[in-house]
């Protein structure tokens, strides 16, 4: 093996191209198996959540995370210091806004792991991992949600003035515009001067999101309305 490749560190102590090739094949096998098992984990998750609203990006994220953890294990090996450095690298990842899409978080971890592999002189792990994880990401990429609002659940957050009962204010609108609604959380806002309620809702066929938001805004006591797809 050329000296400059040994200096870069294609892997843990390869003396020849044959050893590097064997390690690469073993790495592909391990990461490929992790991808298959990750897909099975996602399938079990879907089976256990059948009939419930599930974020369309979460099952693909489970597949990617399975492969990424296998890749991290290859980089760390038996090196305890490297394991602690990974914890430190992940702990400094911060977001100024909440990242609601788990798929995006998986790619943040992907970038951290690839960077760590390069920094630890495990270039084969970086290159093979990039190829396997990239292929897995393409194969299990979440389907774009083009369904109508009446065919998928949405998250509705309503802020009411303090002292009002949500049933009295919201029920007439919900009965008219929604086929289902479920209260998922409630909290205070504006230092107790308002109440925030979050619902999982599904609109009736032929009802647009704009109509629902406009109708809620017209109701006395409602201070703000936010409607998002789940």
Short mmCIF file of C-alpha atoms in Angstrom, two decimals:
data_model
loop_
_atom_site.label_atom_id
_atom_site.label_comp_id
_atom_site.label_asym_id
_atom_site.label_seq_id
_atom_site.Cartn_x
_atom_site.Cartn_y
_atom_site.Cartn_z
CA UNK A 1 0.00 0.00 0.00
CA UNK A 2 1.39 3.46 -0.89
CA UNK A 3 2.94 5.32 2.01
CA UNK A 4 0.68 8.34 1.61
CA UNK A 5 -2.40 6.15 2.08
CA UNK A 6 -0.90 4.61 5.18
CA UNK A 7 -0.23 8.11 6.47
CA UNK A 8 -3.86 9.08 5.89
CA UNK A 9 -5.01 5.94 7.64
CA UNK A 10 -7.52 4.11 5.47
CA UNK A 11 -8.24 1.90 8.46
CA UNK A 12 -6.81 0.24 11.54
CA UNK A 13 -3.33 -0.91 10.55
CA UNK A 14 -3.68 -2.22 6.99
CA UNK A 15 -0.44 -3.57 5.57
CA UNK A 16 -1.76 -4.25 2.06
CA UNK A 17 -4.56 -3.48 -0.35
CA UNK A 18 -5.93 -6.99 0.27
CA UNK A 19 -6.45 -6.27 3.96
CA UNK A 20 -8.07 -2.95 3.17
CA UNK A 21 -10.39 -4.62 0.64
CA UNK A 22 -11.37 -7.33 3.13
CA UNK A 23 -12.15 -4.71 5.75
CA UNK A 24 -14.21 -2.73 3.24
CA UNK A 25 -16.24 -5.82 2.29
CA UNK A 26 -16.79 -6.65 5.96
CA UNK A 27 -17.88 -3.08 6.57
CA UNK A 28 -20.36 -3.18 3.69
CA UNK A 29 -21.77 -6.45 5.06
CA UNK A 30 -22.15 -5.08 8.58
CA UNK A 31 -23.73 -1.79 7.52
CA UNK A 32 -25.94 -3.55 4.97
CA UNK A 33 -27.17 -5.96 7.64
CA UNK A 34 -27.82 -3.01 9.95
CA UNK A 35 -29.91 -1.43 7.18
CA UNK A 36 -32.00 -4.59 6.77
CA UNK A 37 -32.51 -4.99 10.52
CA UNK A 38 -33.32 -1.29 10.83
CA UNK A 39 -36.00 -1.74 8.18
CA UNK A 40 -37.43 -4.61 10.26
CA UNK A 41 -37.45 -2.36 13.33
CA UNK A 42 -39.38 0.26 11.34
CA UNK A 43 -41.81 -2.42 10.11
CA UNK A 44 -42.48 -3.58 13.67
CA UNK A 45 -43.01 0.05 14.70
CA UNK A 46 -45.60 0.53 11.96
CA UNK A 47 -47.38 -2.69 12.93
CA UNK A 48 -47.60 -1.64 16.57
CA UNK A 49 -48.88 1.82 15.60
CA UNK A 50 -51.40 0.63 13.02
CA UNK A 51 -54.38 2.94 12.80
CA UNK A 52 -52.60 5.76 14.64
CA UNK A 53 -51.15 8.95 13.26
CA UNK A 54 -47.41 8.49 12.66
CA UNK A 55 -44.97 11.10 11.34
CA UNK A 56 -44.13 9.98 7.80
CA UNK A 57 -40.41 10.65 8.33
CA UNK A 58 -40.02 8.63 11.53
CA UNK A 59 -39.84 5.04 10.16
CA UNK A 60 -37.13 5.99 7.60
CA UNK A 61 -35.26 7.72 10.43
CA UNK A 62 -35.22 4.46 12.39
CA UNK A 63 -33.51 2.76 9.44
CA UNK A 64 -30.89 5.49 9.11
CA UNK A 65 -30.16 5.57 12.83
CA UNK A 66 -29.59 1.80 12.88
CA UNK A 67 -26.97 2.10 10.14
CA UNK A 68 -25.39 5.17 11.74
CA UNK A 69 -25.01 3.48 15.12
CA UNK A 70 -23.32 0.53 13.41
CA UNK A 71 -21.02 3.00 11.66
CA UNK A 72 -20.24 4.75 14.95
CA UNK A 73 -19.35 1.41 16.54
CA UNK A 74 -16.86 0.74 13.74
CA UNK A 75 -15.22 4.13 14.30
CA UNK A 76 -15.04 3.82 18.09
CA UNK A 77 -13.91 0.20 18.30
CA UNK A 78 -12.32 -0.36 21.71
CA UNK A 79 -11.14 3.23 22.05
CA UNK A 80 -12.77 4.69 25.18
CA UNK A 81 -11.37 8.17 24.52
CA UNK A 82 -12.94 8.15 21.07
CA UNK A 83 -16.29 7.18 22.57
CA UNK A 84 -16.17 10.16 24.96
CA UNK A 85 -15.15 12.44 22.11
CA UNK A 86 -18.25 11.37 20.18
CA UNK A 87 -20.44 12.24 23.17
CA UNK A 88 -18.77 15.63 23.32
CA UNK A 89 -19.21 16.19 19.59
CA UNK A 90 -22.91 15.39 19.74
CA UNK A 91 -23.45 17.50 22.86
CA UNK A 92 -22.30 20.67 21.12
CA UNK A 93 -24.90 20.26 18.37
CA UNK A 94 -27.56 22.84 19.17
CA UNK A 95 -30.50 24.25 17.25
CA UNK A 96 -31.70 27.82 17.49
CA UNK A 97 -35.17 26.59 16.49
CA UNK A 98 -36.90 23.32 17.27
CA UNK A 99 -36.17 20.66 14.65
CA UNK A 100 -39.52 18.95 14.25
CA UNK A 101 -38.44 16.60 11.47
CA UNK A 102 -36.54 13.59 12.85
CA UNK A 103 -35.19 12.95 9.37
CA UNK A 104 -33.16 16.16 9.57
CA UNK A 105 -31.73 15.15 12.94
CA UNK A 106 -30.54 11.85 11.46
CA UNK A 107 -28.57 13.76 8.82
CA UNK A 108 -27.00 15.96 11.52
CA UNK A 109 -25.77 12.79 13.23
CA UNK A 110 -24.65 11.49 9.82
CA UNK A 111 -22.45 14.54 9.29
CA UNK A 112 -20.98 14.24 12.81
CA UNK A 113 -20.13 10.55 12.35
CA UNK A 114 -18.51 11.06 8.94
CA UNK A 115 -16.45 13.94 10.31
CA UNK A 116 -15.38 11.86 13.27
CA UNK A 117 -14.39 8.94 11.00
CA UNK A 118 -12.20 11.24 8.90
CA UNK A 119 -10.68 12.85 11.98
CA UNK A 120 -9.91 9.42 13.46
CA UNK A 121 -8.17 8.31 10.22
CA UNK A 122 -10.88 5.77 9.39
CA UNK A 123 -11.34 6.88 5.80
CA UNK A 124 -12.73 3.52 4.67
CA UNK A 125 -15.43 3.80 7.33
CA UNK A 126 -16.21 7.32 6.11
CA UNK A 127 -16.36 6.38 2.41
CA UNK A 128 -18.21 3.08 2.79
CA UNK A 129 -20.54 4.54 5.41
CA UNK A 130 -21.28 7.48 3.16
CA UNK A 131 -22.18 5.12 0.32
CA UNK A 132 -24.31 2.74 2.42
CA UNK A 133 -26.11 5.39 4.45
CA UNK A 134 -26.66 7.50 1.33
CA UNK A 135 -28.14 4.53 -0.50
CA UNK A 136 -30.32 3.65 2.48
CA UNK A 137 -31.53 7.26 2.71
CA UNK A 138 -32.57 7.18 -0.95
CA UNK A 139 -34.27 3.79 -0.70
CA UNK A 140 -36.28 4.59 2.44
CA UNK A 141 -36.87 8.28 1.85
CA UNK A 142 -40.26 9.36 3.21
CA UNK A 143 -43.05 9.83 0.74
CA UNK A 144 -44.12 13.40 0.20
CA UNK A 145 -47.44 14.15 1.80
CA UNK A 146 -49.69 15.24 -1.00
CA UNK A 147 -52.85 13.90 0.64
CA UNK A 148 -55.80 16.17 1.27
CA UNK A 149 -56.32 17.57 4.74
CA UNK A 150 -59.29 15.20 5.12
CA UNK A 151 -57.02 12.18 4.59
CA UNK A 152 -54.34 12.95 7.20
CA UNK A 153 -54.18 14.20 10.77
CA UNK A 154 -53.05 17.72 11.54
CA UNK A 155 -51.94 19.55 14.69
CA UNK A 156 -54.10 22.46 15.76
CA UNK A 157 -52.94 24.88 18.48
CA UNK A 158 -55.44 27.43 19.79
CA UNK A 159 -54.80 30.19 22.34
CA UNK A 160 -57.82 31.17 24.42
CA UNK A 161 -58.27 34.02 26.83
CA UNK A 162 -58.05 32.88 30.44
CA UNK A 163 -61.37 31.99 32.01
CA UNK A 164 -62.93 30.48 28.89
CA UNK A 165 -63.78 26.81 28.55
CA UNK A 166 -62.44 25.30 25.31
CA UNK A 167 -65.54 23.12 24.96
CA UNK A 168 -67.82 26.14 24.87
CA UNK A 169 -65.72 28.08 22.36
CA UNK A 170 -64.36 25.35 20.09
CA UNK A 171 -66.99 22.60 20.00
CA UNK A 172 -69.38 24.33 17.56
CA UNK A 173 -66.52 24.89 15.09
CA UNK A 174 -65.10 21.40 15.56
CA UNK A 175 -68.48 19.76 14.98
CA UNK A 176 -68.89 21.66 11.73
CA UNK A 177 -65.41 21.42 10.22
CA UNK A 178 -63.79 18.29 11.69
CA UNK A 179 -64.40 14.56 11.52
CA UNK A 180 -62.27 13.91 14.59
CA UNK A 181 -60.39 15.84 17.24
CA UNK A 182 -58.32 14.82 20.25
CA UNK A 183 -56.81 17.06 22.91
CA UNK A 184 -53.10 16.24 23.20
CA UNK A 185 -51.77 19.01 25.46
CA UNK A 186 -52.66 22.17 27.33
CA UNK A 187 -50.57 24.92 28.89
CA UNK A 188 -50.69 28.51 30.08
CA UNK A 189 -49.40 31.44 28.06
CA UNK A 190 -48.69 35.11 28.55
CA UNK A 191 -47.92 34.58 32.24
CA UNK A 192 -51.29 32.98 32.90
CA UNK A 193 -53.35 35.46 30.90
CA UNK A 194 -54.09 32.87 28.19
CA UNK A 195 -54.45 29.12 27.74
CA UNK A 196 -52.90 27.12 24.89
CA UNK A 197 -54.56 23.91 23.75
CA UNK A 198 -53.17 21.52 21.14
CA UNK A 199 -55.39 19.06 19.27
CA UNK A 200 -54.87 16.28 16.77
CA UNK A 201 -57.56 16.93 14.18
CA UNK A 202 -58.78 15.79 10.79
CA UNK A 203 -60.80 18.06 8.50
CA UNK A 204 -64.04 17.03 6.80
CA UNK A 205 -63.96 16.34 3.07
CA UNK A 206 -64.28 19.57 1.11
CA UNK A 207 -63.16 21.75 4.03
CA UNK A 208 -59.94 23.68 3.55
CA UNK A 209 -57.44 24.59 6.22
CA UNK A 210 -58.04 28.27 5.46
CA UNK A 211 -61.75 27.96 6.23
CA UNK A 212 -61.08 26.36 9.59
CA UNK A 213 -58.49 28.96 10.62
CA UNK A 214 -60.68 31.86 9.50
CA UNK A 215 -63.71 30.51 11.37
CA UNK A 216 -61.70 30.05 14.56
CA UNK A 217 -60.25 33.55 14.29
CA UNK A 218 -63.78 34.95 14.17
CA UNK A 219 -64.72 33.32 17.46
CA UNK A 220 -64.64 35.67 20.46
CA UNK A 221 -61.95 34.79 22.99
CA UNK A 222 -59.58 33.07 20.56
CA UNK A 223 -56.30 34.98 20.42
CA UNK A 224 -54.30 32.89 17.95
CA UNK A 225 -54.63 29.77 15.79
CA UNK A 226 -51.92 27.56 14.31
CA UNK A 227 -52.61 24.56 12.05
CA UNK A 228 -49.83 22.22 10.86
CA UNK A 229 -49.64 18.80 9.29
CA UNK A 230 -48.28 16.11 11.58
#
